[in-house]
């Protein structure tokens, strides 16, 4: 009985009620205001951020060289398999909570909890990382105007990495990253005010960052020197420094750049026509971003030697290096805007996952409490944002980056497995979107994710401790308060 209660599942009927907001009273119901355009924009807003603006240059300089293009391609293919799987699940189960809800309906409660716990890394922790990247660009931008933020009010945005080793000396508590802390609190206010207002704000920012990136590609293109692309795969210098090992390691690092397309699925309950629009949003945003990334990476390693890109603002530095000072300035503005929208979407997604987990009883009820005027989960939003702001205040990017990528890859592999499993268990269930080659695509997704995880294997130990903390919380709280708990006889182990 104990074992069966771990795998208790939500019924499709319950999920459908939940997707219509019928399982909660008016005061807990979310507002449906998002269409296909807003959802695609939400995805692009979540995807293009610190990955391309901060990590690409460092991954090229430290790991892959010009072959960063292969890393982008590999990570992009891996995400494409997963995006197709997400789209199928989102079209079957259009509820808030994304991968967490899919796991609950298919694999059972314990997997749902694990997924929710991994998503906390993917969204919440990512938001902190992006806030730190944002702060770095803001500090650099202000510096251009002669305004210097004192050292004790900023954290190193990106640690200095040499030969794959972090060489900067960062001590927790020695500095407080005030800009990163404050920007998360501003996002908090926007999210509490309401999703519609936030979505409009997001659309404007997405346009700004796309325009800036296109300017970089167009003006940078004529400065490409093909000597910079040779050797395309630099010889391995030991460990992950260049060669094929370096390409794999870089793919794991820049995988962070692709994260975000799945955030679209967390908005299903606030979208007008989720079965149609959520798959469009997921696949559309990934396609747009993959094309953009490839172009940006090509121009970046084409206009300057890759060895010069180990800096916090590689795109701005590269533009400067070829005499495009004005473009460098514009890139900083685009990065600041772009990273803002990523933070907003990541925080939004995190609060909606907690909302759903709370409605299910796996988290305390206050996480599902909706504001009477704004109709948003305000207590949840405030709590999440304050914690994330604090993490952003004291943590540099490199400490959490690999952990986030590893946790996300694990979540992606579970998603692919879920599609495969559902095709066997529920072959006739209506699907608004069908994954092509339904028994091959998910397997390819699992294999790709596993291979990228292998490239990040040194972070497994940290993930193990994170996982243990999650299990303790589930067995101490969630398991006993689950809304499904009264439907089974729970026997103490
Ligand atoms: N893809 C997002 C970024 O690059 C998380 O910032």
Short mmCIF file of C-alpha atoms in Angstrom, two decimals, residues 64-71 226-235 242-243 247 294 298 301 306:
data_model
loop_
_atom_site.label_atom_id
_atom_site.label_comp_id
_atom_site.label_asym_id
_atom_site.label_seq_id
_atom_site.Cartn_x
_atom_site.Cartn_y
_atom_site.Cartn_z
CA UNK A 64 35.07 24.44 -27.79
CA UNK A 65 36.72 27.22 -29.81
CA UNK A 66 34.92 27.89 -33.11
CA UNK A 67 33.40 24.42 -32.78
CA UNK A 68 30.97 26.06 -30.34
CA UNK A 69 28.75 25.98 -33.44
CA UNK A 70 28.66 22.18 -33.19
CA UNK A 71 27.87 22.47 -29.48
CA UNK A 226 37.73 33.31 -41.72
CA UNK A 227 41.17 32.95 -40.13
CA UNK A 228 39.39 33.17 -36.79
CA UNK A 229 37.51 29.98 -37.64
CA UNK A 230 40.70 27.92 -38.10
CA UNK A 231 41.32 25.43 -36.67
CA UNK A 232 37.61 24.85 -36.39
CA UNK A 233 38.13 22.19 -33.70
CA UNK A 234 41.27 23.20 -31.75
CA UNK A 235 43.41 20.29 -30.56
CA UNK A 242 39.06 21.91 -26.74
CA UNK A 243 38.77 18.86 -28.96
CA UNK A 247 32.58 20.38 -27.66
CA UNK A 294 23.56 29.80 -34.56
CA UNK A 298 28.94 32.20 -36.02
CA UNK A 301 33.70 33.48 -33.25
CA UNK A 306 37.83 32.83 -29.65
#
